[in-house]
PDB file of C-alpha atoms in Angstrom:
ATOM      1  CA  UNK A 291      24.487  -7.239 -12.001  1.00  0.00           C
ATOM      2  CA  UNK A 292      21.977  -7.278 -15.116  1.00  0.00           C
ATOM      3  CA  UNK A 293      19.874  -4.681 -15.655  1.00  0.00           C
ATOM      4  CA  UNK A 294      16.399  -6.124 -13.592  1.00  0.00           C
ATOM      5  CA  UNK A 295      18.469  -6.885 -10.148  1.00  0.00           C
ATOM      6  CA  UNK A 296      19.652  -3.382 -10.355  1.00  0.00           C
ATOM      7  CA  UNK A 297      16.319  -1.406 -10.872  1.00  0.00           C
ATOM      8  CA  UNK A 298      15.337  -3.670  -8.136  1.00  0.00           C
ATOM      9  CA  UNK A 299      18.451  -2.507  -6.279  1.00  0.00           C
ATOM     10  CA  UNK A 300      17.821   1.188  -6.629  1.00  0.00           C
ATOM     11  CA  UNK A 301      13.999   0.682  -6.220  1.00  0.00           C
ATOM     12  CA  UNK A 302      14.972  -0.482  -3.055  1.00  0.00           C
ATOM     13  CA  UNK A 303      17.057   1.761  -1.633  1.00  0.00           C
ATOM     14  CA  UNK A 304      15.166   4.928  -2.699  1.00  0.00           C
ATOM     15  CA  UNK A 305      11.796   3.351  -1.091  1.00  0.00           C
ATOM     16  CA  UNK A 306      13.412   3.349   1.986  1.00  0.00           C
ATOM     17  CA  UNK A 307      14.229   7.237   1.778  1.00  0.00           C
ATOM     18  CA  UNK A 308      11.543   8.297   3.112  1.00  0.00           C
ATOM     19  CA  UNK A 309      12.242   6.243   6.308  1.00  0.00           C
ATOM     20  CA  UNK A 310      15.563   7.448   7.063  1.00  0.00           C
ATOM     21  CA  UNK A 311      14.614  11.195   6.576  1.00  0.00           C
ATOM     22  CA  UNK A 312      11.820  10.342   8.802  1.00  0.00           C
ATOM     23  CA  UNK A 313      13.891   9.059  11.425  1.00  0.00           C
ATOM     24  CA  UNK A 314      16.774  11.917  10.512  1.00  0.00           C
ATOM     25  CA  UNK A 315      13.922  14.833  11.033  1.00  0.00           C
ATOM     26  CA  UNK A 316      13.109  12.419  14.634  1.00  0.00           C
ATOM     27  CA  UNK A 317      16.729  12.525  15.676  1.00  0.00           C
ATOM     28  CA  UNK A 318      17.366  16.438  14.856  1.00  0.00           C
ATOM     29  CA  UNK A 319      13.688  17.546  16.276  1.00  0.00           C
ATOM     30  CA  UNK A 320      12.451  18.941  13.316  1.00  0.00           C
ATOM     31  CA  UNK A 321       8.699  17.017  13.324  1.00  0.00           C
ATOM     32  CA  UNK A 322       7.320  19.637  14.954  1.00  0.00           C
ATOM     33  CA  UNK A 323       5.567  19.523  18.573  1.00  0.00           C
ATOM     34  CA  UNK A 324       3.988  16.505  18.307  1.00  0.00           C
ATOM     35  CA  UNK A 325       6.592  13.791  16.786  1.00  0.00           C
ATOM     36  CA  UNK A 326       4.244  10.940  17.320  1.00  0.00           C
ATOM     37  CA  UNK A 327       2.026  12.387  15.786  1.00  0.00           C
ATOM     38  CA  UNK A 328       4.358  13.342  13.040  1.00  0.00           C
ATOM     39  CA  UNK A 329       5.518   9.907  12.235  1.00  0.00           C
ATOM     40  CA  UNK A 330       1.925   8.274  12.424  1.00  0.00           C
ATOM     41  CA  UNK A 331       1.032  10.588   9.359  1.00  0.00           C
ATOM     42  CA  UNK A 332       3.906  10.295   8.146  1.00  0.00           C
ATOM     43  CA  UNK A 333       4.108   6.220   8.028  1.00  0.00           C
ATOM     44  CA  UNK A 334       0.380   6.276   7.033  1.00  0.00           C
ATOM     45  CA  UNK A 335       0.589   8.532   4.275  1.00  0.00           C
ATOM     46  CA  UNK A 336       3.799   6.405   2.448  1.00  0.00           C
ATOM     47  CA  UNK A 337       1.406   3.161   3.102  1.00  0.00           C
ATOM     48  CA  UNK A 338      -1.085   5.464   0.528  1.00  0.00           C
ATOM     49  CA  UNK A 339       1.585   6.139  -1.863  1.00  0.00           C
ATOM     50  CA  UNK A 340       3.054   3.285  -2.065  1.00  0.00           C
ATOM     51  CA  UNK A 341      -0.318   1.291  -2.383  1.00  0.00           C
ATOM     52  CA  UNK A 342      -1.523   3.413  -5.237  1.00  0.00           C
ATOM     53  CA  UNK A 343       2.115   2.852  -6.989  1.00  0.00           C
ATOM     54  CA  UNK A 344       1.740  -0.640  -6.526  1.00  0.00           C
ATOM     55  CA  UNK A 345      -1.776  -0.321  -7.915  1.00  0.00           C
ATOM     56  CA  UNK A 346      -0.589   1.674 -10.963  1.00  0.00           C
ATOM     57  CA  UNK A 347       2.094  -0.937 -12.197  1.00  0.00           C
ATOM     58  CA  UNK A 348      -0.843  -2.883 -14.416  1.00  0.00           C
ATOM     59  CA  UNK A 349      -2.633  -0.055 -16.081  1.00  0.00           C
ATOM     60  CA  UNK A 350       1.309   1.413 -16.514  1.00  0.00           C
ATOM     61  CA  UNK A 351       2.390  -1.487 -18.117  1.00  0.00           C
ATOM     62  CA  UNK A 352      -0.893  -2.033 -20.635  1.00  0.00           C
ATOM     63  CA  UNK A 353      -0.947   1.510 -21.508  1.00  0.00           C
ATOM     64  CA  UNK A 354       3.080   1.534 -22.251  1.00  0.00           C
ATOM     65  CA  UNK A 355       3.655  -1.536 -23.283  1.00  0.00           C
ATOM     66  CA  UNK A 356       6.224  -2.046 -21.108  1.00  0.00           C
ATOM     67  CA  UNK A 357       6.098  -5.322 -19.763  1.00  0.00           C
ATOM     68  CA  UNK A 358       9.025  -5.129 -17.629  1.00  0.00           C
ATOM     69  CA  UNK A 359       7.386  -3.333 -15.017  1.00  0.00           C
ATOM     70  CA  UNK A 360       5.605  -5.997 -13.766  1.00  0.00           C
ATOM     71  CA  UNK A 361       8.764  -7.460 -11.885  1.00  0.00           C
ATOM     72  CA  UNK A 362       8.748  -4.374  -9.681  1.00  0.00           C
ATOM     73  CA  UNK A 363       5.025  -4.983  -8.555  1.00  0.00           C
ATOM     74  CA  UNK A 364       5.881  -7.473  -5.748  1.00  0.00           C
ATOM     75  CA  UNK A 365       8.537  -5.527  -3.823  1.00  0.00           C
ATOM     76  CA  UNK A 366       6.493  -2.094  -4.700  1.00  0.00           C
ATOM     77  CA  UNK A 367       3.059  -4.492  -2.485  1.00  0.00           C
ATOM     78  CA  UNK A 368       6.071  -4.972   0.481  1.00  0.00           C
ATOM     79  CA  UNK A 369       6.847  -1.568   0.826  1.00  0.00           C
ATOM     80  CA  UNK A 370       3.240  -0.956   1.210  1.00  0.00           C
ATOM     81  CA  UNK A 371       3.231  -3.364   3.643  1.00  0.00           C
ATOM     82  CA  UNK A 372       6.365  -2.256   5.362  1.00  0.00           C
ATOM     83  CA  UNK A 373       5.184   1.443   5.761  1.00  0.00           C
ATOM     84  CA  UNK A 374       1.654  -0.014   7.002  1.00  0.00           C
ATOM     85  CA  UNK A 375       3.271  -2.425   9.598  1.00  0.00           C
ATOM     86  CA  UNK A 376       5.520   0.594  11.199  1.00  0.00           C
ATOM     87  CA  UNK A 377       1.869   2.975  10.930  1.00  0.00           C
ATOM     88  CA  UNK A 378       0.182   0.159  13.390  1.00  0.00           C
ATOM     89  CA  UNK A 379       3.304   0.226  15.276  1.00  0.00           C
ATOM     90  CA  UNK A 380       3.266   4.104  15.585  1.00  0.00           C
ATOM     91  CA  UNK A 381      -0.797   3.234  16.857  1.00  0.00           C
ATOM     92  CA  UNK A 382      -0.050   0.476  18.495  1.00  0.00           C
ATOM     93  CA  UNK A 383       2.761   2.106  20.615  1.00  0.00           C
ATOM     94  CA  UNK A 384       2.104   5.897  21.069  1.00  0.00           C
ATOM     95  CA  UNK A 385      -1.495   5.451  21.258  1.00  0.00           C
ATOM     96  CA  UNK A 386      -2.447   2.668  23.526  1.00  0.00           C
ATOM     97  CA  UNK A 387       1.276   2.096  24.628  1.00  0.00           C
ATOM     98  CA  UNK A 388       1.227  -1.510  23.801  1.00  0.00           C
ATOM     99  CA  UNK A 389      -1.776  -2.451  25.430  1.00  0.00           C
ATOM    100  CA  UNK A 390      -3.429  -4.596  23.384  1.00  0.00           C
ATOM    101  CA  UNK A 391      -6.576  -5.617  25.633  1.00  0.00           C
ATOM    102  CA  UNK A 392      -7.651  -1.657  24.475  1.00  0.00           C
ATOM    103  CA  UNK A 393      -7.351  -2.096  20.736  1.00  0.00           C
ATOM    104  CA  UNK A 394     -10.173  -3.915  20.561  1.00  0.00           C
ATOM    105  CA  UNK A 395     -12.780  -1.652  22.202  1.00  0.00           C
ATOM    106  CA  UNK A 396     -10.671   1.499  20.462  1.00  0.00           C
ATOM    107  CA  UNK A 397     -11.557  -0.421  16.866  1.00  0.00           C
ATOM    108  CA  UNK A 398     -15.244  -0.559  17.765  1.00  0.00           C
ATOM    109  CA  UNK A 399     -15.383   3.120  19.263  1.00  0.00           C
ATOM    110  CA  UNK A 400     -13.709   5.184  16.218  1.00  0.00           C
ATOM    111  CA  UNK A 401     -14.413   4.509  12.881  1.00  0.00           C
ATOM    112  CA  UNK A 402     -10.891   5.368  11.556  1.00  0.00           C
ATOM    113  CA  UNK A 403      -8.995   3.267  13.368  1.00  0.00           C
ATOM    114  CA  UNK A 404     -11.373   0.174  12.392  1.00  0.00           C
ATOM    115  CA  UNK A 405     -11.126   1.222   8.856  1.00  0.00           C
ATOM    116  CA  UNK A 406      -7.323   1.597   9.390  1.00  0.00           C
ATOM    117  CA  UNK A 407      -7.235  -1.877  11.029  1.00  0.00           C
ATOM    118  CA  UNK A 408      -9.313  -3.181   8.367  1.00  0.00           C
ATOM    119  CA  UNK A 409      -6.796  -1.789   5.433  1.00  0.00           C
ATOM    120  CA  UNK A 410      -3.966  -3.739   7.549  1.00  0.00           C
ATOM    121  CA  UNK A 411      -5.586  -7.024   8.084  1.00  0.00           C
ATOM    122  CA  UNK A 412      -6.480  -7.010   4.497  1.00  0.00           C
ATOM    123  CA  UNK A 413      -2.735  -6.221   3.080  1.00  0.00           C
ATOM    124  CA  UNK A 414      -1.675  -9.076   5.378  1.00  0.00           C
ATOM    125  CA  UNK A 415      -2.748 -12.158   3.501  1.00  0.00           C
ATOM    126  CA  UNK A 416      -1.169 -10.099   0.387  1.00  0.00           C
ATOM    127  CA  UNK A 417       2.331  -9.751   1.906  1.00  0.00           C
ATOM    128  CA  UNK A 418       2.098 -13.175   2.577  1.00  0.00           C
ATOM    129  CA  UNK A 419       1.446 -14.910  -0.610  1.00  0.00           C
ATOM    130  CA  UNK A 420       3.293 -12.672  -2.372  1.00  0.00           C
ATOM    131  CA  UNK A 421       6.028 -14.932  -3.205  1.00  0.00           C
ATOM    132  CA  UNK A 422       6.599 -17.846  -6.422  1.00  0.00           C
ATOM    133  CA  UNK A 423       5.608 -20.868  -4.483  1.00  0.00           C
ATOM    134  CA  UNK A 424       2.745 -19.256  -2.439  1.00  0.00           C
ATOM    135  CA  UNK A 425       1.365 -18.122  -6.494  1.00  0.00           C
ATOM    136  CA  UNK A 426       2.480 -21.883  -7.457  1.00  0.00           C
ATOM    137  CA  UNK A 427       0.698 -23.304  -3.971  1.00  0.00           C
ATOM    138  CA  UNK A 428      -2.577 -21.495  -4.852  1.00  0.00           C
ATOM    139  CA  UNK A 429      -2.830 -21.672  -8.977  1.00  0.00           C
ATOM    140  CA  UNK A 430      -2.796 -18.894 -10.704  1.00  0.00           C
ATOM    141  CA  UNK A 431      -6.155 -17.703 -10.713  1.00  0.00           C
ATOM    142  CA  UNK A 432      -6.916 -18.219  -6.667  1.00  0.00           C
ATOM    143  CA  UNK A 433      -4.056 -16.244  -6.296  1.00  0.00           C
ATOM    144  CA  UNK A 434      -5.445 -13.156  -8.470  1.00  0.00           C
ATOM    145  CA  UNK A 435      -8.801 -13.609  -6.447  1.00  0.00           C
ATOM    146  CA  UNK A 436      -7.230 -13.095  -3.466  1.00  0.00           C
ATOM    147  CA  UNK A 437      -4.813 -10.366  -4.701  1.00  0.00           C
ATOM    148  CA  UNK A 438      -7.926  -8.647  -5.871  1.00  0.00           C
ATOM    149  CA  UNK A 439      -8.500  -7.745  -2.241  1.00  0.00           C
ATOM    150  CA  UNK A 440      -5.932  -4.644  -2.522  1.00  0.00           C
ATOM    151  CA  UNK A 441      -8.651  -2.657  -4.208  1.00  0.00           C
ATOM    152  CA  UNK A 442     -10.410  -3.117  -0.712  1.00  0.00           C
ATOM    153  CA  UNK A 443      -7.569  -2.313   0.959  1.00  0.00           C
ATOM    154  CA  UNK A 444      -7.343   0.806  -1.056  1.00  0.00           C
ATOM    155  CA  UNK A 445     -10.611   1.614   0.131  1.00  0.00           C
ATOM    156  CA  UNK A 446     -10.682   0.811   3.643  1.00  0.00           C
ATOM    157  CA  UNK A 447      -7.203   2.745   3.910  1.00  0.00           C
ATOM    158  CA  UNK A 448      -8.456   5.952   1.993  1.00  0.00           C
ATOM    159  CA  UNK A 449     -11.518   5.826   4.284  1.00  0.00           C
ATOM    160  CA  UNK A 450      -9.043   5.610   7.160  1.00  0.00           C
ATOM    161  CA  UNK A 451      -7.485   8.615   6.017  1.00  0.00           C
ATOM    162  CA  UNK A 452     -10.535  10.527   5.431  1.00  0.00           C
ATOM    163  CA  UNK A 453     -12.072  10.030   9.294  1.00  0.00           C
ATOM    164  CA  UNK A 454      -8.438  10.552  10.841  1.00  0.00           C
ATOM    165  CA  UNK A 455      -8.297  14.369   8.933  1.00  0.00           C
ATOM    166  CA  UNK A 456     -11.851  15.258   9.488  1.00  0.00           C
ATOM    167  CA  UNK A 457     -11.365  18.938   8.400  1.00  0.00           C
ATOM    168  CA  UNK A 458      -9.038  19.669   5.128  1.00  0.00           C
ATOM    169  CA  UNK A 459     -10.105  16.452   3.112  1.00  0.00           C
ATOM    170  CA  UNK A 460      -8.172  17.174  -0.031  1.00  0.00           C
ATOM    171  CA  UNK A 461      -5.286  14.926   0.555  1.00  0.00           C
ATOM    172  CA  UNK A 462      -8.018  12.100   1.351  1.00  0.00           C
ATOM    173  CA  UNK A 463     -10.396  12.845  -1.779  1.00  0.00           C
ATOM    174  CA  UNK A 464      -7.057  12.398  -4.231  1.00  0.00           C
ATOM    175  CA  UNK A 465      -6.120   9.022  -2.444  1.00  0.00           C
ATOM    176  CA  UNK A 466      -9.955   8.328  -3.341  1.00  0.00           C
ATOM    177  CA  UNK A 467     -10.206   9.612  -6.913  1.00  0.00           C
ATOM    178  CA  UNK A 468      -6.960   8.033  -8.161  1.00  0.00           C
ATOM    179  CA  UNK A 469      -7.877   4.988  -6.783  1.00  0.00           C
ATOM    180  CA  UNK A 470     -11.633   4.904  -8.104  1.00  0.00           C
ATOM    181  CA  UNK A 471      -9.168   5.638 -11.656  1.00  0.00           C
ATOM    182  CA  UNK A 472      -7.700   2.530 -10.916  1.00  0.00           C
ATOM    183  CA  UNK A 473     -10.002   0.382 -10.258  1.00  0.00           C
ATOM    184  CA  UNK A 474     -12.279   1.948 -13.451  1.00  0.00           C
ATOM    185  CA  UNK A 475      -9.544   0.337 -15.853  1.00  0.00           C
ATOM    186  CA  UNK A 476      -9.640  -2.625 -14.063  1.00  0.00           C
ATOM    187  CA  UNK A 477     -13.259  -2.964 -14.366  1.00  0.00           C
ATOM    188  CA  UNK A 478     -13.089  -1.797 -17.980  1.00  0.00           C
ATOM    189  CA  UNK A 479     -10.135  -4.108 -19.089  1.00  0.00           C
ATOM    190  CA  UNK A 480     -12.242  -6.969 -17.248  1.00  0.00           C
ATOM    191  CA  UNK A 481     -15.385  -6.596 -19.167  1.00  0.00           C
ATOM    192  CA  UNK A 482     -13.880  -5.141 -22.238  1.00  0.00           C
ATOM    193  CA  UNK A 483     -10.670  -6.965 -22.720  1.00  0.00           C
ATOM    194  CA  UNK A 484      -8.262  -6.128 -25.000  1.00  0.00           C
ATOM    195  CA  UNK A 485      -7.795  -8.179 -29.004  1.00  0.00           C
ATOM    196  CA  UNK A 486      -4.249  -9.352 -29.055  1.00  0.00           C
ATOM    197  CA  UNK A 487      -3.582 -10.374 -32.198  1.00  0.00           C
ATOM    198  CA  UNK A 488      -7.207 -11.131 -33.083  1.00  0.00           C
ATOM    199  CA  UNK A 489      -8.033 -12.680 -29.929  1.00  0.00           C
ATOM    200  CA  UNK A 490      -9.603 -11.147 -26.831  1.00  0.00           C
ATOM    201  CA  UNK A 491      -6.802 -11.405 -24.117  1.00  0.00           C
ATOM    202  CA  UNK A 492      -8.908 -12.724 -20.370  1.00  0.00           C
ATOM    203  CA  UNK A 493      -5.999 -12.301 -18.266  1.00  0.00           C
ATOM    204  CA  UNK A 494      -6.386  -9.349 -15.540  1.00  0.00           C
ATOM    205  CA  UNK A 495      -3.745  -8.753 -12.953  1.00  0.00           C
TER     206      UNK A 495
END
């Protein structure tokens, strides 16, 4: 196994940690007196994490130099993804116990869930295309354009957060100020590109 397939290996296997001590803590009652509440924070707050990981790979890898990074984006955007898909599930299940005619009017009554919902919707399209011949399918630059839409995403998912807490905001506010970090150096490597070898470089990802 060369060295690539086994970063991806252990990349893996430790981003889906957090899952199995979730469901460990579920099995042994230790989630305190609400579990489903417990896991919806849970699942929504490693859809955060893993967004603003996925996020940091480009400014990582043009700070450091190290190209390599790059490979782990993709499967870094899944886990986001993943983690988001079981956070609806958590919603869609312990919350309006799979009746879907509610969601709906629940969307259009409270804000967070719409900006939740909006956050999901937005990562879908993402997850989708996320593979060689969907990027070969679209061209290269279509394919940035759309990926472009995490920074919404981002957004509409740190918004999420900050109606669902209401109160202590702090956790919400960081979500927010690393990702307005983010998307600063994208703006800034966009309009002020970097010279590479005496020529300005155009290529954002």
């Amino acid at each position: 196994m060369n060295d690539v397939r086994f970063s991806k290996f252990l990349l893996f296997t430790n981003a889906l940690v957090p899952l199995v001590l979730l469901l460990w803590d579920v099995y042994h009652k230790r989630v305190g007196p609400n579990p489903p509440e417990f896991m919806t924070r849970t699942t929504g707050m490693l859809t955060l994490v893993f967004l603003m990981i996925t996020l940091a790979v480009t400014p990582a890898r043009k700070i450091t130099g190290w190209n390599s990074l790059i490979k782990y984006r993709r499967m870094l955007g899944l886990f986001a993804f993943f983690y988001g898909f079981l956070h609806l599930m958590t919603y869609v299940g312990f919350d309006r116990y799979f009746n879907f005619r509610s969601i709906p009017g629940d969307v259009l009554s409270r804000p967070f869930i719409a900006f939740g919902m909006t956050a999901f919707l937005l990562m879908a399209p993402l997850a989708i295309t996320s593979t060689d011949k969907m990027v070969k399918r679209l061209g290269g630059k279509r394919w940035r354009s759309l990926h472009a839409l995490v920074y919404a995403a981002g957004i509409a998912g740190a918004l999420h957060f900050w109606f669902f807490v209401k109160s202590d905001t702090r956790l919400p506010l960081t979500f927010a100020f690393i990702l307005l970090l983010l998307l600063a150096h994208r703006l800034f490597v966009r309009f002020y590109p970097p010279v590479i070898d005496g020529e300005v470089s155009t290529t954002v990802r």
